C-alpha atoms as a PDB file:
ATOM      1  CA  UNK A   1     -35.418   8.623 -79.762  1.00  0.00           C
ATOM      2  CA  UNK A   2     -31.688   7.933 -79.333  1.00  0.00           C
ATOM      3  CA  UNK A   3     -31.106  11.367 -77.790  1.00  0.00           C
ATOM      4  CA  UNK A   4     -34.004  10.836 -75.391  1.00  0.00           C
ATOM      5  CA  UNK A   5     -32.650   7.441 -74.330  1.00  0.00           C
ATOM      6  CA  UNK A   6     -29.195   8.906 -73.700  1.00  0.00           C
ATOM      7  CA  UNK A   7     -30.704  11.707 -71.600  1.00  0.00           C
ATOM      8  CA  UNK A   8     -32.413   9.067 -69.476  1.00  0.00           C
ATOM      9  CA  UNK A   9     -29.143   7.156 -69.192  1.00  0.00           C
ATOM     10  CA  UNK A  10     -27.349  10.343 -68.124  1.00  0.00           C
ATOM     11  CA  UNK A  11     -29.798  10.691 -65.244  1.00  0.00           C
ATOM     12  CA  UNK A  12     -29.465   7.000 -64.386  1.00  0.00           C
ATOM     13  CA  UNK A  13     -25.667   7.259 -64.280  1.00  0.00           C
ATOM     14  CA  UNK A  14     -25.918   9.845 -61.530  1.00  0.00           C
ATOM     15  CA  UNK A  15     -26.670   8.363 -58.130  1.00  0.00           C
ATOM     16  CA  UNK A  16     -26.877  11.763 -56.416  1.00  0.00           C
ATOM     17  CA  UNK A  17     -29.741  14.232 -56.003  1.00  0.00           C
ATOM     18  CA  UNK A  18     -27.755  17.032 -57.666  1.00  0.00           C
ATOM     19  CA  UNK A  19     -29.161  19.139 -60.466  1.00  0.00           C
ATOM     20  CA  UNK A  20     -30.026  17.286 -63.667  1.00  0.00           C
ATOM     21  CA  UNK A  21     -28.229  19.934 -65.721  1.00  0.00           C
ATOM     22  CA  UNK A  22     -25.434  18.290 -67.712  1.00  0.00           C
ATOM     23  CA  UNK A  23     -21.845  19.334 -67.118  1.00  0.00           C
ATOM     24  CA  UNK A  24     -20.366  19.976 -70.550  1.00  0.00           C
ATOM     25  CA  UNK A  25     -17.228  18.167 -71.647  1.00  0.00           C
ATOM     26  CA  UNK A  26     -14.119  20.355 -72.150  1.00  0.00           C
ATOM     27  CA  UNK A  27     -13.919  19.204 -75.770  1.00  0.00           C
ATOM     28  CA  UNK A  28     -16.642  18.185 -78.225  1.00  0.00           C
ATOM     29  CA  UNK A  29     -17.208  14.438 -78.562  1.00  0.00           C
ATOM     30  CA  UNK A  30     -19.181  12.614 -81.215  1.00  0.00           C
ATOM     31  CA  UNK A  31     -20.928   9.338 -81.868  1.00  0.00           C
ATOM     32  CA  UNK A  32     -22.789   7.016 -79.511  1.00  0.00           C
ATOM     33  CA  UNK A  33     -19.598   6.244 -77.577  1.00  0.00           C
ATOM     34  CA  UNK A  34     -19.009   9.986 -77.166  1.00  0.00           C
ATOM     35  CA  UNK A  35     -22.529  10.489 -75.812  1.00  0.00           C
ATOM     36  CA  UNK A  36     -22.124   7.762 -73.215  1.00  0.00           C
ATOM     37  CA  UNK A  37     -18.722   9.159 -72.219  1.00  0.00           C
ATOM     38  CA  UNK A  38     -20.155  12.695 -71.981  1.00  0.00           C
ATOM     39  CA  UNK A  39     -23.050  11.523 -69.786  1.00  0.00           C
ATOM     40  CA  UNK A  40     -20.591   9.729 -67.517  1.00  0.00           C
ATOM     41  CA  UNK A  41     -18.313  12.783 -67.370  1.00  0.00           C
ATOM     42  CA  UNK A  42     -21.250  14.939 -66.292  1.00  0.00           C
ATOM     43  CA  UNK A  43     -22.317  12.533 -63.545  1.00  0.00           C
ATOM     44  CA  UNK A  44     -18.750  11.978 -62.319  1.00  0.00           C
ATOM     45  CA  UNK A  45     -18.071  15.734 -62.277  1.00  0.00           C
ATOM     46  CA  UNK A  46     -21.026  16.305 -59.957  1.00  0.00           C
ATOM     47  CA  UNK A  47     -19.837  13.580 -57.597  1.00  0.00           C
ATOM     48  CA  UNK A  48     -16.154  14.568 -57.812  1.00  0.00           C
ATOM     49  CA  UNK A  49     -15.364  11.045 -58.997  1.00  0.00           C
ATOM     50  CA  UNK A  50     -13.657  11.788 -62.309  1.00  0.00           C
ATOM     51  CA  UNK A  51     -10.282  10.260 -61.427  1.00  0.00           C
ATOM     52  CA  UNK A  52     -11.862   7.148 -59.916  1.00  0.00           C
ATOM     53  CA  UNK A  53     -14.074   6.593 -62.951  1.00  0.00           C
ATOM     54  CA  UNK A  54     -11.195   7.139 -65.379  1.00  0.00           C
ATOM     55  CA  UNK A  55      -9.161   4.525 -63.491  1.00  0.00           C
ATOM     56  CA  UNK A  56     -12.119   2.125 -63.535  1.00  0.00           C
ATOM     57  CA  UNK A  57     -12.698   2.385 -67.280  1.00  0.00           C
ATOM     58  CA  UNK A  58      -9.004   1.883 -68.019  1.00  0.00           C
ATOM     59  CA  UNK A  59      -9.031  -1.204 -65.804  1.00  0.00           C
ATOM     60  CA  UNK A  60     -12.154  -2.589 -67.498  1.00  0.00           C
ATOM     61  CA  UNK A  61     -10.715  -2.014 -71.000  1.00  0.00           C
ATOM     62  CA  UNK A  62      -7.467  -3.772 -70.018  1.00  0.00           C
ATOM     63  CA  UNK A  63      -9.426  -6.675 -68.511  1.00  0.00           C
ATOM     64  CA  UNK A  64     -11.426  -7.158 -71.719  1.00  0.00           C
ATOM     65  CA  UNK A  65      -8.153  -7.260 -73.674  1.00  0.00           C
ATOM     66  CA  UNK A  66      -6.405  -9.677 -71.316  1.00  0.00           C
ATOM     67  CA  UNK A  67      -9.420 -11.938 -70.759  1.00  0.00           C
ATOM     68  CA  UNK A  68     -10.836 -12.874 -74.177  1.00  0.00           C
ATOM     69  CA  UNK A  69     -13.296 -15.256 -72.508  1.00  0.00           C
ATOM     70  CA  UNK A  70     -15.078 -12.311 -70.894  1.00  0.00           C
ATOM     71  CA  UNK A  71     -15.162 -10.382 -74.170  1.00  0.00           C
ATOM     72  CA  UNK A  72     -16.459 -13.450 -76.025  1.00  0.00           C
ATOM     73  CA  UNK A  73     -19.149 -13.978 -73.366  1.00  0.00           C
ATOM     74  CA  UNK A  74     -20.369 -10.380 -73.600  1.00  0.00           C
ATOM     75  CA  UNK A  75     -20.359 -10.357 -77.404  1.00  0.00           C
ATOM     76  CA  UNK A  76     -21.936 -13.811 -77.878  1.00  0.00           C
ATOM     77  CA  UNK A  77     -25.428 -13.250 -79.410  1.00  0.00           C
ATOM     78  CA  UNK A  78     -26.568 -16.687 -78.204  1.00  0.00           C
ATOM     79  CA  UNK A  79     -26.212 -15.693 -74.535  1.00  0.00           C
ATOM     80  CA  UNK A  80     -29.365 -14.203 -72.976  1.00  0.00           C
ATOM     81  CA  UNK A  81     -29.101 -10.455 -72.306  1.00  0.00           C
ATOM     82  CA  UNK A  82     -30.241 -10.911 -68.712  1.00  0.00           C
ATOM     83  CA  UNK A  83     -27.394 -13.332 -68.044  1.00  0.00           C
ATOM     84  CA  UNK A  84     -24.938 -10.850 -69.548  1.00  0.00           C
ATOM     85  CA  UNK A  85     -26.280  -8.039 -67.354  1.00  0.00           C
ATOM     86  CA  UNK A  86     -25.887 -10.210 -64.258  1.00  0.00           C
ATOM     87  CA  UNK A  87     -22.400 -11.164 -65.436  1.00  0.00           C
ATOM     88  CA  UNK A  88     -21.189  -7.596 -66.040  1.00  0.00           C
ATOM     89  CA  UNK A  89     -22.688  -6.544 -62.707  1.00  0.00           C
ATOM     90  CA  UNK A  90     -20.770  -9.314 -60.993  1.00  0.00           C
ATOM     91  CA  UNK A  91     -17.552  -8.287 -62.731  1.00  0.00           C
ATOM     92  CA  UNK A  92     -18.075  -4.679 -61.612  1.00  0.00           C
ATOM     93  CA  UNK A  93     -18.586  -5.790 -57.999  1.00  0.00           C
ATOM     94  CA  UNK A  94     -15.539  -8.064 -58.087  1.00  0.00           C
ATOM     95  CA  UNK A  95     -13.406  -5.211 -59.456  1.00  0.00           C
ATOM     96  CA  UNK A  96     -14.893  -2.860 -56.820  1.00  0.00           C
ATOM     97  CA  UNK A  97     -15.804  -0.259 -59.416  1.00  0.00           C
ATOM     98  CA  UNK A  98     -17.240   3.131 -58.542  1.00  0.00           C
ATOM     99  CA  UNK A  99     -21.087   2.998 -58.687  1.00  0.00           C
ATOM    100  CA  UNK A 100     -21.025   5.373 -61.680  1.00  0.00           C
ATOM    101  CA  UNK A 101     -18.677   3.075 -63.590  1.00  0.00           C
ATOM    102  CA  UNK A 102     -20.899   0.106 -62.780  1.00  0.00           C
ATOM    103  CA  UNK A 103     -24.010   2.029 -63.866  1.00  0.00           C
ATOM    104  CA  UNK A 104     -22.363   2.814 -67.202  1.00  0.00           C
ATOM    105  CA  UNK A 105     -21.605  -0.864 -67.830  1.00  0.00           C
ATOM    106  CA  UNK A 106     -25.165  -1.812 -66.909  1.00  0.00           C
ATOM    107  CA  UNK A 107     -26.560   0.908 -69.206  1.00  0.00           C
ATOM    108  CA  UNK A 108     -24.454  -0.403 -72.092  1.00  0.00           C
ATOM    109  CA  UNK A 109     -25.547  -3.956 -71.250  1.00  0.00           C
ATOM    110  CA  UNK A 110     -29.223  -2.973 -71.170  1.00  0.00           C
ATOM    111  CA  UNK A 111     -28.861  -1.594 -74.690  1.00  0.00           C
ATOM    112  CA  UNK A 112     -26.779  -4.525 -76.000  1.00  0.00           C
ATOM    113  CA  UNK A 113     -23.787  -2.261 -76.618  1.00  0.00           C
ATOM    114  CA  UNK A 114     -21.046  -4.289 -74.993  1.00  0.00           C
ATOM    115  CA  UNK A 115     -18.739  -3.700 -77.942  1.00  0.00           C
ATOM    116  CA  UNK A 116     -18.735   0.027 -77.129  1.00  0.00           C
ATOM    117  CA  UNK A 117     -17.014  -0.436 -73.752  1.00  0.00           C
ATOM    118  CA  UNK A 118     -13.421   0.027 -75.070  1.00  0.00           C
ATOM    119  CA  UNK A 119     -14.488   2.967 -77.268  1.00  0.00           C
ATOM    120  CA  UNK A 120     -16.284   4.722 -74.396  1.00  0.00           C
ATOM    121  CA  UNK A 121     -13.188   4.194 -72.230  1.00  0.00           C
ATOM    122  CA  UNK A 122     -11.002   5.753 -74.938  1.00  0.00           C
ATOM    123  CA  UNK A 123     -13.278   8.773 -75.364  1.00  0.00           C
ATOM    124  CA  UNK A 124     -13.502   9.274 -71.602  1.00  0.00           C
ATOM    125  CA  UNK A 125      -9.698   9.171 -71.385  1.00  0.00           C
ATOM    126  CA  UNK A 126      -9.487  11.857 -74.086  1.00  0.00           C
ATOM    127  CA  UNK A 127     -12.058  13.994 -72.240  1.00  0.00           C
ATOM    128  CA  UNK A 128     -10.061  13.648 -69.031  1.00  0.00           C
ATOM    129  CA  UNK A 129      -6.841  14.644 -70.785  1.00  0.00           C
ATOM    130  CA  UNK A 130      -8.570  17.846 -71.936  1.00  0.00           C
ATOM    131  CA  UNK A 131      -9.983  18.333 -68.422  1.00  0.00           C
ATOM    132  CA  UNK A 132      -6.402  18.323 -67.101  1.00  0.00           C
ATOM    133  CA  UNK A 133      -5.306  20.791 -69.761  1.00  0.00           C
ATOM    134  CA  UNK A 134      -3.564  18.089 -71.789  1.00  0.00           C
ATOM    135  CA  UNK A 135      -3.781  17.967 -75.571  1.00  0.00           C
ATOM    136  CA  UNK A 136      -3.541  14.476 -77.003  1.00  0.00           C
ATOM    137  CA  UNK A 137      -0.979  14.427 -79.812  1.00  0.00           C
ATOM    138  CA  UNK A 138       0.037  11.475 -81.953  1.00  0.00           C
ATOM    139  CA  UNK A 139       3.088  11.427 -84.201  1.00  0.00           C
ATOM    140  CA  UNK A 140       3.448   8.612 -86.730  1.00  0.00           C
ATOM    141  CA  UNK A 141       6.725   8.201 -88.628  1.00  0.00           C
ATOM    142  CA  UNK A 142       8.235   5.539 -90.890  1.00  0.00           C
ATOM    143  CA  UNK A 143      11.041   4.919 -88.394  1.00  0.00           C
ATOM    144  CA  UNK A 144      11.760   5.873 -84.799  1.00  0.00           C
ATOM    145  CA  UNK A 145      12.818   9.492 -84.327  1.00  0.00           C
ATOM    146  CA  UNK A 146      16.194  10.231 -82.778  1.00  0.00           C
ATOM    147  CA  UNK A 147      16.552  12.493 -79.736  1.00  0.00           C
ATOM    148  CA  UNK A 148      17.259  15.665 -81.705  1.00  0.00           C
ATOM    149  CA  UNK A 149      14.283  15.193 -84.036  1.00  0.00           C
ATOM    150  CA  UNK A 150      11.996  14.321 -81.106  1.00  0.00           C
ATOM    151  CA  UNK A 151      12.992  17.547 -79.372  1.00  0.00           C
ATOM    152  CA  UNK A 152      12.357  19.510 -82.580  1.00  0.00           C
ATOM    153  CA  UNK A 153       8.908  17.952 -83.022  1.00  0.00           C
ATOM    154  CA  UNK A 154       7.957  18.682 -79.401  1.00  0.00           C
ATOM    155  CA  UNK A 155       9.066  22.283 -79.833  1.00  0.00           C
ATOM    156  CA  UNK A 156       6.946  22.636 -82.968  1.00  0.00           C
ATOM    157  CA  UNK A 157       3.894  21.129 -81.226  1.00  0.00           C
ATOM    158  CA  UNK A 158       4.262  23.596 -78.350  1.00  0.00           C
ATOM    159  CA  UNK A 159       3.515  26.376 -80.822  1.00  0.00           C
ATOM    160  CA  UNK A 160       0.015  24.971 -81.379  1.00  0.00           C
ATOM    161  CA  UNK A 161      -0.900  24.867 -77.687  1.00  0.00           C
ATOM    162  CA  UNK A 162      -2.831  27.508 -75.809  1.00  0.00           C
ATOM    163  CA  UNK A 163      -1.614  28.963 -72.534  1.00  0.00           C
ATOM    164  CA  UNK A 164      -1.852  26.395 -69.745  1.00  0.00           C
ATOM    165  CA  UNK A 165      -2.128  23.406 -72.086  1.00  0.00           C
ATOM    166  CA  UNK A 166       0.281  20.471 -72.007  1.00  0.00           C
ATOM    167  CA  UNK A 167       1.027  18.100 -74.872  1.00  0.00           C
ATOM    168  CA  UNK A 168       0.433  14.405 -74.211  1.00  0.00           C
ATOM    169  CA  UNK A 169       2.480  12.946 -77.058  1.00  0.00           C
ATOM    170  CA  UNK A 170       2.386   9.387 -78.344  1.00  0.00           C
ATOM    171  CA  UNK A 171       4.922   8.278 -80.946  1.00  0.00           C
ATOM    172  CA  UNK A 172       4.118   5.478 -83.385  1.00  0.00           C
ATOM    173  CA  UNK A 173       6.174   3.816 -86.096  1.00  0.00           C
ATOM    174  CA  UNK A 174       4.539   2.692 -89.349  1.00  0.00           C
ATOM    175  CA  UNK A 175       6.935   1.774 -92.187  1.00  0.00           C
ATOM    176  CA  UNK A 176       4.001   1.856 -94.625  1.00  0.00           C
ATOM    177  CA  UNK A 177       4.010   5.671 -94.703  1.00  0.00           C
ATOM    178  CA  UNK A 178       7.518   5.435 -96.290  1.00  0.00           C
ATOM    179  CA  UNK A 179       8.666   8.858 -95.052  1.00  0.00           C
ATOM    180  CA  UNK A 180       7.478  12.143 -93.587  1.00  0.00           C
ATOM    181  CA  UNK A 181       4.985  11.986 -90.744  1.00  0.00           C
ATOM    182  CA  UNK A 182       1.317  11.986 -89.784  1.00  0.00           C
ATOM    183  CA  UNK A 183       0.414  14.382 -86.990  1.00  0.00           C
ATOM    184  CA  UNK A 184      -2.764  14.644 -84.942  1.00  0.00           C
ATOM    185  CA  UNK A 185      -3.202  17.388 -82.345  1.00  0.00           C
ATOM    186  CA  UNK A 186      -6.440  17.067 -80.447  1.00  0.00           C
ATOM    187  CA  UNK A 187      -9.135  16.897 -83.129  1.00  0.00           C
ATOM    188  CA  UNK A 188      -6.815  18.284 -85.836  1.00  0.00           C
ATOM    189  CA  UNK A 189      -5.105  15.980 -88.313  1.00  0.00           C
ATOM    190  CA  UNK A 190      -2.314  16.549 -90.832  1.00  0.00           C
ATOM    191  CA  UNK A 191      -0.991  13.855 -93.171  1.00  0.00           C
ATOM    192  CA  UNK A 192       2.482  14.766 -94.397  1.00  0.00           C
ATOM    193  CA  UNK A 193       3.517  11.214 -95.198  1.00  0.00           C
ATOM    194  CA  UNK A 194       5.409  10.283 -98.339  1.00  0.00           C
ATOM    195  CA  UNK A 195       2.904   7.486 -99.039  1.00  0.00           C
ATOM    196  CA  UNK A 196       0.029   9.985 -99.231  1.00  0.00           C
ATOM    197  CA  UNK A 197       2.031  12.292-101.497  1.00  0.00           C
ATOM    198  CA  UNK A 198       2.881   9.402-103.826  1.00  0.00           C
ATOM    199  CA  UNK A 199      -0.774   8.364-103.959  1.00  0.00           C
ATOM    200  CA  UNK A 200      -1.761  11.910-104.908  1.00  0.00           C
ATOM    201  CA  UNK A 201       0.894  12.027-107.628  1.00  0.00           C
ATOM    202  CA  UNK A 202      -0.308   8.660-108.906  1.00  0.00           C
ATOM    203  CA  UNK A 203      -3.892   9.927-109.090  1.00  0.00           C
ATOM    204  CA  UNK A 204      -2.765  13.041-110.954  1.00  0.00           C
ATOM    205  CA  UNK A 205      -0.839  10.942-113.474  1.00  0.00           C
ATOM    206  CA  UNK A 206      -3.823   8.654-114.010  1.00  0.00           C
ATOM    207  CA  UNK A 207      -6.091  11.641-114.542  1.00  0.00           C
ATOM    208  CA  UNK A 208      -3.671  13.129-117.091  1.00  0.00           C
ATOM    209  CA  UNK A 209      -3.296   9.878-119.030  1.00  0.00           C
END
């Protein structure tokens, strides 16, 4: 039933008379948020509106973060769904969103999935990065890397990329990992943190006791 509903939504997102065949995303996506993002990617691809839609979703996600009153209104179970739909439609018009972006918000509203808006925006951003040949990489370390180490890490990441791909690297600092680093490259993940190693050693010691 869920798959059928999403297929209907995919057709609703498209306001053109183009073929109903879905345009596949450049990378696999999962979950309900991934399905909405994939349906939107397909519709936007057909209308050559990918960049506009990506900009819209980023703007909407930022607005929800900066305006907690809007987020509270959309997530308040005591507010009638019809009022919420009218409200999100009004917000879309005020922000002058692309019709596809507006249709996505209305589809989420119709299914009471307002909380998925930021997640769908994130997944769509990841899809677009892959569409541009970018590979989303995230490096987490216990303290900020110096210039030499940053250059070394970027050189190592380049070895994992295919021809024509570009690394889109985000660096994060998390003292809780103690040392080492946690690396994610696209959908691949490698935890080389000291905290994880210590936890493993602790489990081994407990098992041997």
